[in-house]
Amino acid sequence: MQKRRFYSVALLLLVTLFSTGCAEETVEARVERLHKKMFTIDTHSDFSMWLENPDGDYDVKGGQVSFQQMHDGGLDAAFFAAYQDQGPIDPEFHRFAREYADTLILLLKQYAEQNSELGAIATSIKEMKALKKAGKVSLFLSIENACCLGDSLPLVQYYYDQGVRMIGLTHNGNNAIADAGTTKIKLHEGLSDFGKAAIAEMNRLGIVVDLSHASRDATLQAVQVSKTPIIASHSCVFAVRELSRNLTDEEIVAIAEKGGVVHLALDAWLLRYGPDYSAASLDDFMKHLHYLIDLVGIDHVGVGSDFDGGGGLVDCKDMSEYHNLTKRLVEEGFSDEDIIKIWGGNFLRVFEEVERYAAEQR
Ligand SMILES: [Zn+2]
């Protein structure tokens, strides 16, 4: 009897120890499990200009983006922008912009081809999921500053056929499509008529509309005009860091009410007040994230690093350090479901809607 009781107590102790051990998943194990299970998507990076001119004298850091770094950081997909500086709105510049965009897109395709053991170009959610299954990362093509369209509507189809699945309407200067957020000159009071037609064409074809860098009027009008939800691929919150480049509450609410997503950039100057930008960290990022979630909820937030174009934090320096962001979300008590939404679930909802609308038009 005594012996049997001893064995019963020992067994109970063992079962308790075992079950406690299972319940307490470490932070690292949870981060690893999440990255295997979820789709992680970064909606903005500027790698292409480094391919075009590796020795370029840019005022931003490079070396933060590659297929290998995506693998190391557990990132499944990223939008690689063909970025363009704004020039005069005339035929000569439009021709140059188109040639430059074509060159960057070609270089990105060559990069994917040369690194095909690690990743490939993707043009749909289906292709991205298949690549993840095959252990590869996805490169989505996008355009930052649609000046390469000039004022020619058929060029939207041209870039769609090239594989482009997201177009950012402006950069830091007005173009034939829309006014930029960082200039005081209101050329169109928001969107031009051509800009409205270009958005309709993006909707018809299945291209995500990106409003980062656009003026407040342009953003609010685009939300109204677009038949599908829109996103800001790399912006932060004006109420936390007052800058014309960051989104006001009115813009954020409008984007969210349409079902869109605000993807927070990892740019120090968008996240915090200077002068000590070099100290910018995930602490600053989290202040913007919490503000957004309090304002519009968990369904309208995402990540768009701006790596190779100005992004980079002391504790998330490049794509290989993305586990640190997931770790921070876990440590702050976010549920698995919420982390999956932030990392790509919300963007996939928008992209699915964009693909579905385009399919209906065919
Ligand atoms: Zn940008």
mmCIF file of C-alpha atoms and ligand atoms in Angstrom:
data_model
loop_
_atom_site.group_PDB
_atom_site.id
_atom_site.type_symbol
_atom_site.label_atom_id
_atom_site.label_comp_id
_atom_site.label_asym_id
_atom_site.label_seq_id
_atom_site.Cartn_x
_atom_site.Cartn_y
_atom_site.Cartn_z
ATOM 1 C CA MET A 1 0.000 0.000 0.000
ATOM 2 C CA GLN A 2 2.741 2.385 1.022
ATOM 3 C CA LYS A 3 4.697 1.355 -2.065
ATOM 4 C CA ARG A 4 1.709 1.843 -4.381
ATOM 5 C CA ARG A 5 1.062 5.324 -2.940
ATOM 6 C CA PHE A 6 4.717 6.194 -3.498
ATOM 7 C CA TYR A 7 4.472 5.208 -7.172
ATOM 8 C CA SER A 8 1.194 7.153 -7.577
ATOM 9 C CA VAL A 9 2.729 10.319 -6.115
ATOM 10 C CA ALA A 10 5.856 9.904 -8.277
ATOM 11 C CA LEU A 11 3.711 9.427 -11.387
ATOM 12 C CA LEU A 12 1.612 12.503 -10.570
ATOM 13 C CA LEU A 13 4.802 14.520 -10.061
ATOM 14 C CA LEU A 14 6.186 13.372 -13.400
ATOM 15 C CA VAL A 15 2.931 14.179 -15.233
ATOM 16 C CA THR A 16 2.805 17.636 -13.604
ATOM 17 C CA LEU A 17 6.422 18.371 -14.490
ATOM 18 C CA PHE A 18 5.904 17.182 -18.075
ATOM 19 C CA SER A 19 2.717 19.177 -18.660
ATOM 20 C CA THR A 20 4.184 22.347 -17.097
ATOM 21 C CA GLY A 21 7.223 22.009 -19.326
ATOM 22 C CA CYS A 22 5.021 21.733 -22.425
ATOM 23 C CA ALA A 23 2.840 24.687 -21.492
ATOM 24 C CA GLU A 24 5.776 27.002 -21.030
ATOM 25 C CA GLU A 25 6.946 27.554 -24.565
ATOM 26 C CA THR A 26 9.988 29.814 -24.526
ATOM 27 C CA VAL A 27 9.855 33.171 -26.321
ATOM 28 C CA GLU A 28 12.451 31.968 -28.829
ATOM 29 C CA ALA A 29 10.508 28.760 -29.537
ATOM 30 C CA ARG A 30 7.293 30.731 -30.048
ATOM 31 C CA VAL A 31 9.032 33.151 -32.430
ATOM 32 C CA GLU A 32 10.409 30.220 -34.422
ATOM 33 C CA ARG A 33 7.057 28.435 -34.511
ATOM 34 C CA LEU A 34 5.269 31.604 -35.654
ATOM 35 C CA HIS A 35 7.732 32.286 -38.486
ATOM 36 C CA LYS A 36 7.268 28.714 -39.768
ATOM 37 C CA LYS A 37 3.494 28.994 -39.646
ATOM 38 C CA MET A 38 2.658 32.589 -40.723
ATOM 39 C CA PHE A 39 3.260 34.590 -43.892
ATOM 40 C CA THR A 40 5.587 37.502 -43.239
ATOM 41 C CA ILE A 41 5.506 40.382 -45.732
ATOM 42 C CA ASP A 42 7.485 43.628 -45.907
ATOM 43 C CA THR A 43 5.720 46.065 -48.252
ATOM 44 C CA HIS A 44 8.621 48.396 -49.059
ATOM 45 C CA SER A 45 12.361 48.115 -49.720
ATOM 46 C CA ASP A 46 14.715 50.017 -52.016
ATOM 47 C CA PHE A 47 17.238 47.375 -53.076
ATOM 48 C CA SER A 48 16.986 48.045 -56.817
ATOM 49 C CA MET A 49 18.875 51.348 -56.896
ATOM 50 C CA TRP A 50 21.872 49.566 -55.326
ATOM 51 C CA LEU A 51 21.751 46.981 -58.081
ATOM 52 C CA GLU A 52 21.754 49.761 -60.655
ATOM 53 C CA ASN A 53 24.591 51.683 -58.995
ATOM 54 C CA PRO A 54 26.341 49.747 -56.186
ATOM 55 C CA ASP A 55 28.778 52.608 -55.592
ATOM 56 C CA GLY A 56 26.045 55.248 -55.581
ATOM 57 C CA ASP A 57 26.563 58.179 -53.251
ATOM 58 C CA TYR A 58 23.141 57.923 -51.604
ATOM 59 C CA ASP A 59 22.236 59.564 -48.311
ATOM 60 C CA VAL A 60 20.765 56.248 -47.099
ATOM 61 C CA LYS A 61 22.264 52.940 -46.016
ATOM 62 C CA GLY A 62 22.407 49.877 -48.253
ATOM 63 C CA GLY A 63 23.221 46.214 -47.681
ATOM 64 C CA GLN A 64 20.029 45.613 -45.709
ATOM 65 C CA VAL A 65 18.165 43.532 -48.296
ATOM 66 C CA SER A 66 18.895 40.200 -49.985
ATOM 67 C CA PHE A 67 17.240 36.813 -50.386
ATOM 68 C CA GLN A 68 19.728 35.396 -47.868
ATOM 69 C CA GLN A 69 18.862 38.081 -45.285
ATOM 70 C CA MET A 70 15.163 37.356 -45.844
ATOM 71 C CA HIS A 71 15.805 33.688 -45.064
ATOM 72 C CA ASP A 72 17.887 34.557 -42.000
ATOM 73 C CA GLY A 73 15.191 36.872 -40.622
ATOM 74 C CA GLY A 74 12.247 34.602 -41.420
ATOM 75 C CA LEU A 75 10.765 36.975 -44.015
ATOM 76 C CA ASP A 76 8.684 35.228 -46.691
ATOM 77 C CA ALA A 77 7.995 38.066 -49.095
ATOM 78 C CA ALA A 78 8.954 41.659 -49.780
ATOM 79 C CA PHE A 79 8.003 44.310 -52.271
ATOM 80 C CA PHE A 80 11.126 45.507 -54.083
ATOM 81 C CA ALA A 81 10.428 49.006 -55.391
ATOM 82 C CA ALA A 82 11.699 50.531 -58.596
ATOM 83 C CA TYR A 83 12.266 53.931 -56.982
ATOM 84 C CA GLN A 84 12.434 57.165 -58.962
ATOM 85 C CA ASP A 85 13.362 60.737 -58.126
ATOM 86 C CA GLN A 86 10.800 63.234 -59.376
ATOM 87 C CA GLY A 87 11.814 65.479 -62.275
ATOM 88 C CA PRO A 88 9.897 68.014 -64.367
ATOM 89 C CA ILE A 89 6.471 66.954 -65.616
ATOM 90 C CA ASP A 90 7.319 66.828 -69.317
ATOM 91 C CA PRO A 91 7.693 64.202 -72.077
ATOM 92 C CA GLU A 92 11.488 64.097 -71.855
ATOM 93 C CA PHE A 93 11.524 63.307 -68.129
ATOM 94 C CA HIS A 94 8.673 60.829 -68.514
ATOM 95 C CA ARG A 95 10.691 58.958 -71.131
ATOM 96 C CA PHE A 96 13.728 58.928 -68.855
ATOM 97 C CA ALA A 97 11.632 57.755 -65.881
ATOM 98 C CA ARG A 98 10.161 54.899 -67.892
ATOM 99 C CA GLU A 99 13.587 53.780 -69.121
ATOM 100 C CA TYR A 100 14.950 53.952 -65.569
ATOM 101 C CA ALA A 101 12.020 51.956 -64.147
ATOM 102 C CA ASP A 102 12.472 49.361 -66.904
ATOM 103 C CA THR A 103 16.165 49.046 -66.056
ATOM 104 C CA LEU A 104 15.503 48.563 -62.322
ATOM 105 C CA ILE A 105 12.806 45.963 -62.997
ATOM 106 C CA LEU A 106 15.144 44.102 -65.338
ATOM 107 C CA LEU A 107 17.920 44.146 -62.729
ATOM 108 C CA LEU A 108 15.545 42.788 -60.077
ATOM 109 C CA LYS A 109 14.488 39.974 -62.406
ATOM 110 C CA GLN A 110 18.138 39.158 -63.089
ATOM 111 C CA TYR A 111 18.847 39.144 -59.341
ATOM 112 C CA ALA A 112 15.992 36.676 -58.785
ATOM 113 C CA GLU A 113 17.249 34.511 -61.638
ATOM 114 C CA GLN A 114 20.811 34.505 -60.297
ATOM 115 C CA ASN A 115 19.594 33.566 -56.803
ATOM 116 C CA SER A 116 16.900 31.099 -57.809
ATOM 117 C CA GLU A 117 17.974 28.544 -55.199
ATOM 118 C CA LEU A 118 16.799 31.031 -52.514
ATOM 119 C CA GLY A 119 13.832 32.839 -54.047
ATOM 120 C CA ALA A 120 11.911 34.006 -57.092
ATOM 121 C CA ILE A 121 9.646 36.726 -58.465
ATOM 122 C CA ALA A 122 6.030 36.278 -57.375
ATOM 123 C CA THR A 123 3.024 37.923 -59.007
ATOM 124 C CA SER A 124 0.179 36.496 -56.927
ATOM 125 C CA ILE A 125 -0.676 35.217 -53.466
ATOM 126 C CA LYS A 126 -0.858 31.704 -54.915
ATOM 127 C CA GLU A 127 2.719 31.943 -56.217
ATOM 128 C CA MET A 128 3.955 33.339 -52.895
ATOM 129 C CA LYS A 129 2.383 30.469 -50.955
ATOM 130 C CA ALA A 130 3.869 27.909 -53.347
ATOM 131 C CA LEU A 131 7.321 29.474 -52.955
ATOM 132 C CA LYS A 132 7.080 29.336 -49.145
ATOM 133 C CA LYS A 133 6.123 25.674 -49.395
ATOM 134 C CA ALA A 134 9.222 25.111 -51.543
ATOM 135 C CA GLY A 135 11.395 26.857 -48.927
ATOM 136 C CA LYS A 136 11.940 29.978 -51.046
ATOM 137 C CA VAL A 137 11.272 33.681 -50.537
ATOM 138 C CA SER A 138 9.116 35.870 -52.812
ATOM 139 C CA LEU A 139 10.151 39.069 -54.579
ATOM 140 C CA PHE A 140 7.145 41.201 -55.507
ATOM 141 C CA LEU A 141 7.810 44.070 -57.918
ATOM 142 C CA SER A 142 6.524 47.533 -57.070
ATOM 143 C CA ILE A 143 7.032 51.126 -58.195
ATOM 144 C CA GLU A 144 7.769 54.025 -55.869
ATOM 145 C CA ASN A 145 6.708 57.186 -57.708
ATOM 146 C CA ALA A 146 4.508 56.537 -60.718
ATOM 147 C CA CYS A 147 6.175 59.261 -62.814
ATOM 148 C CA CYS A 148 7.280 56.404 -65.107
ATOM 149 C CA LEU A 149 3.637 56.282 -66.251
ATOM 150 C CA GLY A 150 3.996 59.873 -67.431
ATOM 151 C CA ASP A 151 0.438 60.690 -68.442
ATOM 152 C CA SER A 152 -0.106 57.518 -70.451
ATOM 153 C CA LEU A 153 -2.836 55.184 -69.207
ATOM 154 C CA PRO A 154 -1.762 52.108 -71.246
ATOM 155 C CA LEU A 155 1.508 52.088 -69.298
ATOM 156 C CA VAL A 156 -0.379 50.799 -66.236
ATOM 157 C CA GLN A 157 -1.030 47.610 -68.196
ATOM 158 C CA TYR A 158 2.577 47.661 -69.443
ATOM 159 C CA TYR A 159 3.883 47.565 -65.858
ATOM 160 C CA TYR A 160 1.292 44.983 -64.808
ATOM 161 C CA ASP A 161 2.548 42.778 -67.647
ATOM 162 C CA GLN A 162 6.104 43.320 -66.338
ATOM 163 C CA GLY A 163 4.932 41.770 -63.044
ATOM 164 C CA VAL A 164 4.384 44.949 -60.999
ATOM 165 C CA ARG A 165 1.736 44.408 -58.305
ATOM 166 C CA MET A 166 1.949 47.655 -56.298
ATOM 167 C CA ILE A 167 2.323 51.285 -57.386
ATOM 168 C CA GLY A 168 3.160 54.160 -55.057
ATOM 169 C CA LEU A 169 1.628 57.243 -56.640
ATOM 170 C CA THR A 170 4.305 59.796 -55.740
ATOM 171 C CA HIS A 171 7.638 60.413 -54.058
ATOM 172 C CA ASN A 172 8.654 63.813 -52.664
ATOM 173 C CA GLY A 173 7.506 65.887 -55.645
ATOM 174 C CA ASN A 174 4.239 66.423 -57.503
ATOM 175 C CA ASN A 175 3.793 64.402 -60.679
ATOM 176 C CA ALA A 176 1.102 64.059 -63.362
ATOM 177 C CA ILE A 177 -0.882 61.736 -61.083
ATOM 178 C CA ALA A 178 -1.010 63.355 -57.665
ATOM 179 C CA ASP A 179 0.428 65.914 -55.272
ATOM 180 C CA ALA A 180 3.171 64.778 -52.912
ATOM 181 C CA GLY A 181 2.981 65.208 -49.149
ATOM 182 C CA THR A 182 6.312 66.955 -48.831
ATOM 183 C CA THR A 183 5.681 69.920 -51.127
ATOM 184 C CA LYS A 184 3.570 72.985 -50.381
ATOM 185 C CA ILE A 185 2.599 73.520 -54.034
ATOM 186 C CA LYS A 186 -0.855 72.107 -54.679
ATOM 187 C CA LEU A 187 -0.791 71.275 -58.357
ATOM 188 C CA HIS A 188 -3.910 69.114 -58.493
ATOM 189 C CA GLU A 189 -5.459 69.739 -55.051
ATOM 190 C CA GLY A 190 -4.943 65.994 -54.539
ATOM 191 C CA LEU A 191 -5.346 63.678 -57.519
ATOM 192 C CA SER A 192 -5.350 64.761 -61.165
ATOM 193 C CA ASP A 193 -7.994 63.390 -63.536
ATOM 194 C CA PHE A 194 -5.260 61.185 -64.974
ATOM 195 C CA GLY A 195 -4.444 60.000 -61.430
ATOM 196 C CA LYS A 196 -8.078 58.968 -60.890
ATOM 197 C CA ALA A 197 -8.083 57.088 -64.208
ATOM 198 C CA ALA A 198 -4.765 55.414 -63.326
ATOM 199 C CA ILE A 199 -6.208 54.181 -60.013
ATOM 200 C CA ALA A 200 -9.238 52.766 -61.846
ATOM 201 C CA GLU A 201 -6.836 50.966 -64.194
ATOM 202 C CA MET A 202 -4.797 49.599 -61.257
ATOM 203 C CA ASN A 203 -8.060 48.316 -59.749
ATOM 204 C CA ARG A 204 -9.088 46.704 -63.040
ATOM 205 C CA LEU A 205 -5.751 44.924 -63.474
ATOM 206 C CA GLY A 206 -5.044 43.936 -59.869
ATOM 207 C CA ILE A 207 -2.364 46.356 -58.676
ATOM 208 C CA VAL A 208 -2.283 47.492 -55.032
ATOM 209 C CA VAL A 209 -2.469 51.305 -54.673
ATOM 210 C CA ASP A 210 0.166 52.705 -52.290
ATOM 211 C CA LEU A 211 -0.268 56.201 -50.784
ATOM 212 C CA SER A 212 2.997 56.612 -48.856
ATOM 213 C CA HIS A 213 4.518 60.003 -49.827
ATOM 214 C CA ALA A 214 1.229 61.321 -51.301
ATOM 215 C CA SER A 215 -0.405 64.536 -50.037
ATOM 216 C CA ARG A 216 -3.246 64.396 -47.509
ATOM 217 C CA ASP A 217 -5.784 65.457 -50.169
ATOM 218 C CA ALA A 218 -4.470 62.824 -52.589
ATOM 219 C CA THR A 219 -4.698 60.118 -49.917
ATOM 220 C CA LEU A 220 -8.257 60.972 -48.899
ATOM 221 C CA GLN A 221 -9.377 61.218 -52.542
ATOM 222 C CA ALA A 222 -7.664 57.927 -53.489
ATOM 223 C CA VAL A 223 -9.474 56.135 -50.672
ATOM 224 C CA GLN A 224 -12.764 57.398 -52.149
ATOM 225 C CA VAL A 225 -11.884 56.704 -55.788
ATOM 226 C CA SER A 226 -10.350 53.238 -55.418
ATOM 227 C CA LYS A 227 -12.686 50.268 -55.769
ATOM 228 C CA THR A 228 -10.403 48.202 -53.529
ATOM 229 C CA PRO A 229 -8.693 48.909 -50.174
ATOM 230 C CA ILE A 230 -5.488 50.930 -50.377
ATOM 231 C CA ILE A 231 -2.347 50.841 -48.276
ATOM 232 C CA ALA A 232 0.465 53.064 -47.104
ATOM 233 C CA SER A 233 3.492 50.824 -47.750
ATOM 234 C CA HIS A 234 5.962 52.692 -45.502
ATOM 235 C CA SER A 235 4.650 55.548 -43.361
ATOM 236 C CA CYS A 236 4.369 56.413 -39.681
ATOM 237 C CA VAL A 237 1.980 58.337 -37.435
ATOM 238 C CA PHE A 238 1.784 62.152 -37.457
ATOM 239 C CA ALA A 239 0.340 62.281 -33.913
ATOM 240 C CA VAL A 240 3.488 60.568 -32.580
ATOM 241 C CA ARG A 241 6.025 62.303 -34.843
ATOM 242 C CA GLU A 242 4.766 65.465 -36.556
ATOM 243 C CA LEU A 243 5.991 65.375 -40.148
ATOM 244 C CA SER A 244 4.214 66.039 -43.425
ATOM 245 C CA ARG A 245 5.449 62.592 -44.515
ATOM 246 C CA ASN A 246 3.521 60.852 -41.700
ATOM 247 C CA LEU A 247 -0.199 60.059 -41.691
ATOM 248 C CA THR A 248 -2.773 62.100 -39.772
ATOM 249 C CA ASP A 249 -5.553 60.435 -37.796
ATOM 250 C CA GLU A 250 -8.000 61.482 -40.537
ATOM 251 C CA GLU A 251 -5.955 59.656 -43.196
ATOM 252 C CA ILE A 252 -5.432 56.574 -41.012
ATOM 253 C CA VAL A 253 -9.136 56.304 -40.189
ATOM 254 C CA ALA A 254 -10.073 56.776 -43.867
ATOM 255 C CA ILE A 255 -7.635 54.037 -44.975
ATOM 256 C CA ALA A 256 -8.931 51.687 -42.259
ATOM 257 C CA GLU A 257 -12.618 52.359 -42.957
ATOM 258 C CA LYS A 258 -11.999 51.283 -46.549
ATOM 259 C CA GLY A 259 -10.393 48.065 -45.249
ATOM 260 C CA GLY A 260 -6.814 49.165 -45.964
ATOM 261 C CA VAL A 261 -3.584 48.846 -44.001
ATOM 262 C CA VAL A 262 -0.939 51.275 -42.708
ATOM 263 C CA HIS A 263 2.492 49.632 -42.891
ATOM 264 C CA LEU A 264 4.856 51.218 -40.405
ATOM 265 C CA ALA A 265 8.298 52.127 -41.715
ATOM 266 C CA LEU A 266 11.497 51.469 -39.788
ATOM 267 C CA ASP A 267 12.893 54.911 -40.691
ATOM 268 C CA ALA A 268 14.384 56.638 -37.652
ATOM 269 C CA TRP A 269 13.389 60.141 -38.768
ATOM 270 C CA LEU A 270 9.765 59.105 -39.332
ATOM 271 C CA LEU A 271 9.597 57.377 -35.950
ATOM 272 C CA ARG A 272 11.198 59.836 -33.517
ATOM 273 C CA TYR A 273 12.239 63.426 -32.997
ATOM 274 C CA GLY A 274 15.903 64.258 -33.595
ATOM 275 C CA PRO A 275 18.694 64.919 -33.280
ATOM 276 C CA ASP A 276 19.708 61.461 -32.033
ATOM 277 C CA TYR A 277 18.283 59.377 -34.863
ATOM 278 C CA SER A 278 21.035 56.782 -34.515
ATOM 279 C CA ALA A 279 19.413 55.631 -31.244
ATOM 280 C CA ALA A 280 16.073 54.794 -32.920
ATOM 281 C CA SER A 281 14.913 51.351 -31.880
ATOM 282 C CA LEU A 282 11.917 49.054 -31.735
ATOM 283 C CA ASP A 283 10.822 51.122 -28.685
ATOM 284 C CA ASP A 284 10.026 53.966 -31.109
ATOM 285 C CA PHE A 285 8.370 51.586 -33.588
ATOM 286 C CA MET A 286 6.126 50.179 -30.841
ATOM 287 C CA LYS A 287 4.889 53.669 -29.855
ATOM 288 C CA HIS A 288 3.538 54.142 -33.404
ATOM 289 C CA LEU A 289 2.139 50.608 -33.516
ATOM 290 C CA HIS A 290 0.242 50.995 -30.232
ATOM 291 C CA TYR A 291 -1.134 54.361 -31.359
ATOM 292 C CA LEU A 292 -2.402 52.836 -34.620
ATOM 293 C CA ILE A 293 -3.987 49.867 -32.860
ATOM 294 C CA ASP A 294 -5.710 52.160 -30.338
ATOM 295 C CA LEU A 295 -7.032 54.322 -33.193
ATOM 296 C CA VAL A 296 -8.191 51.762 -35.783
ATOM 297 C CA GLY A 297 -7.570 48.285 -34.360
ATOM 298 C CA ILE A 298 -5.286 45.361 -35.101
ATOM 299 C CA ASP A 299 -6.741 44.687 -38.590
ATOM 300 C CA HIS A 300 -5.159 47.752 -40.203
ATOM 301 C CA VAL A 301 -1.456 47.613 -39.284
ATOM 302 C CA GLY A 302 1.565 46.096 -41.011
ATOM 303 C CA VAL A 303 5.310 46.417 -41.634
ATOM 304 C CA GLY A 304 7.092 48.209 -44.519
ATOM 305 C CA SER A 305 10.743 48.608 -43.604
ATOM 306 C CA ASP A 306 12.177 51.023 -46.202
ATOM 307 C CA PHE A 307 15.400 49.002 -45.866
ATOM 308 C CA ASP A 308 18.079 50.118 -48.341
ATOM 309 C CA GLY A 309 16.168 53.399 -48.617
ATOM 310 C CA GLY A 310 16.460 54.898 -45.134
ATOM 311 C CA GLY A 311 15.092 52.181 -42.826
ATOM 312 C CA GLY A 312 17.060 50.541 -40.012
ATOM 313 C CA LEU A 313 16.920 50.494 -36.214
ATOM 314 C CA VAL A 314 19.604 49.607 -33.662
ATOM 315 C CA ASP A 315 17.787 46.378 -32.816
ATOM 316 C CA CYS A 316 16.408 45.653 -36.297
ATOM 317 C CA LYS A 317 19.143 46.731 -38.658
ATOM 318 C CA ASP A 318 18.244 44.728 -41.738
ATOM 319 C CA MET A 319 15.991 41.947 -42.977
ATOM 320 C CA SER A 320 18.050 39.291 -41.171
ATOM 321 C CA GLU A 321 16.982 40.761 -37.783
ATOM 322 C CA TYR A 322 13.222 40.551 -38.242
ATOM 323 C CA HIS A 323 12.976 37.868 -35.525
ATOM 324 C CA ASN A 324 13.665 40.701 -33.078
ATOM 325 C CA LEU A 325 10.423 42.422 -34.048
ATOM 326 C CA THR A 326 8.429 39.211 -33.604
ATOM 327 C CA LYS A 327 10.186 38.643 -30.251
ATOM 328 C CA ARG A 328 9.176 42.133 -29.142
ATOM 329 C CA LEU A 329 5.525 41.496 -30.091
ATOM 330 C CA VAL A 330 5.582 38.220 -28.140
ATOM 331 C CA GLU A 331 7.166 39.892 -25.104
ATOM 332 C CA GLU A 332 4.529 42.643 -25.158
ATOM 333 C CA GLY A 333 1.777 40.047 -24.920
ATOM 334 C CA PHE A 334 0.397 40.060 -28.467
ATOM 335 C CA SER A 335 -1.533 36.875 -29.295
ATOM 336 C CA ASP A 336 -0.450 34.569 -32.133
ATOM 337 C CA GLU A 337 -3.500 35.718 -34.076
ATOM 338 C CA ASP A 338 -2.529 39.393 -33.733
ATOM 339 C CA ILE A 339 1.115 38.784 -34.694
ATOM 340 C CA ILE A 340 -0.008 36.878 -37.801
ATOM 341 C CA LYS A 341 -2.211 39.843 -38.793
ATOM 342 C CA ILE A 342 0.562 42.423 -38.285
ATOM 343 C CA TRP A 343 3.157 40.380 -40.165
ATOM 344 C CA GLY A 344 1.149 39.753 -43.307
ATOM 345 C CA GLY A 345 -2.402 38.610 -42.577
ATOM 346 C CA ASN A 346 -3.786 42.143 -42.949
ATOM 347 C CA PHE A 347 -1.911 42.777 -46.187
ATOM 348 C CA LEU A 348 -3.030 39.419 -47.607
ATOM 349 C CA ARG A 349 -6.638 40.444 -46.935
ATOM 350 C CA VAL A 350 -6.095 43.599 -49.053
ATOM 351 C CA PHE A 351 -4.187 41.746 -51.772
ATOM 352 C CA GLU A 352 -6.891 39.044 -51.957
ATOM 353 C CA GLU A 353 -9.507 41.769 -52.388
ATOM 354 C CA VAL A 354 -7.395 43.424 -55.133
ATOM 355 C CA GLU A 355 -6.979 40.072 -56.931
ATOM 356 C CA ARG A 356 -10.672 39.222 -56.515
ATOM 357 C CA TYR A 357 -11.878 42.576 -57.924
ATOM 358 C CA ALA A 358 -9.525 42.279 -60.921
ATOM 359 C CA ALA A 359 -10.700 38.704 -61.628
ATOM 360 C CA GLU A 360 -14.303 39.942 -61.680
ATOM 361 C CA GLN A 361 -13.457 42.530 -64.337
ATOM 362 C CA ARG A 362 -12.005 39.963 -66.752
HETATM 363 ZN ZN ZN B 1 9.842 56.165 -49.665
#
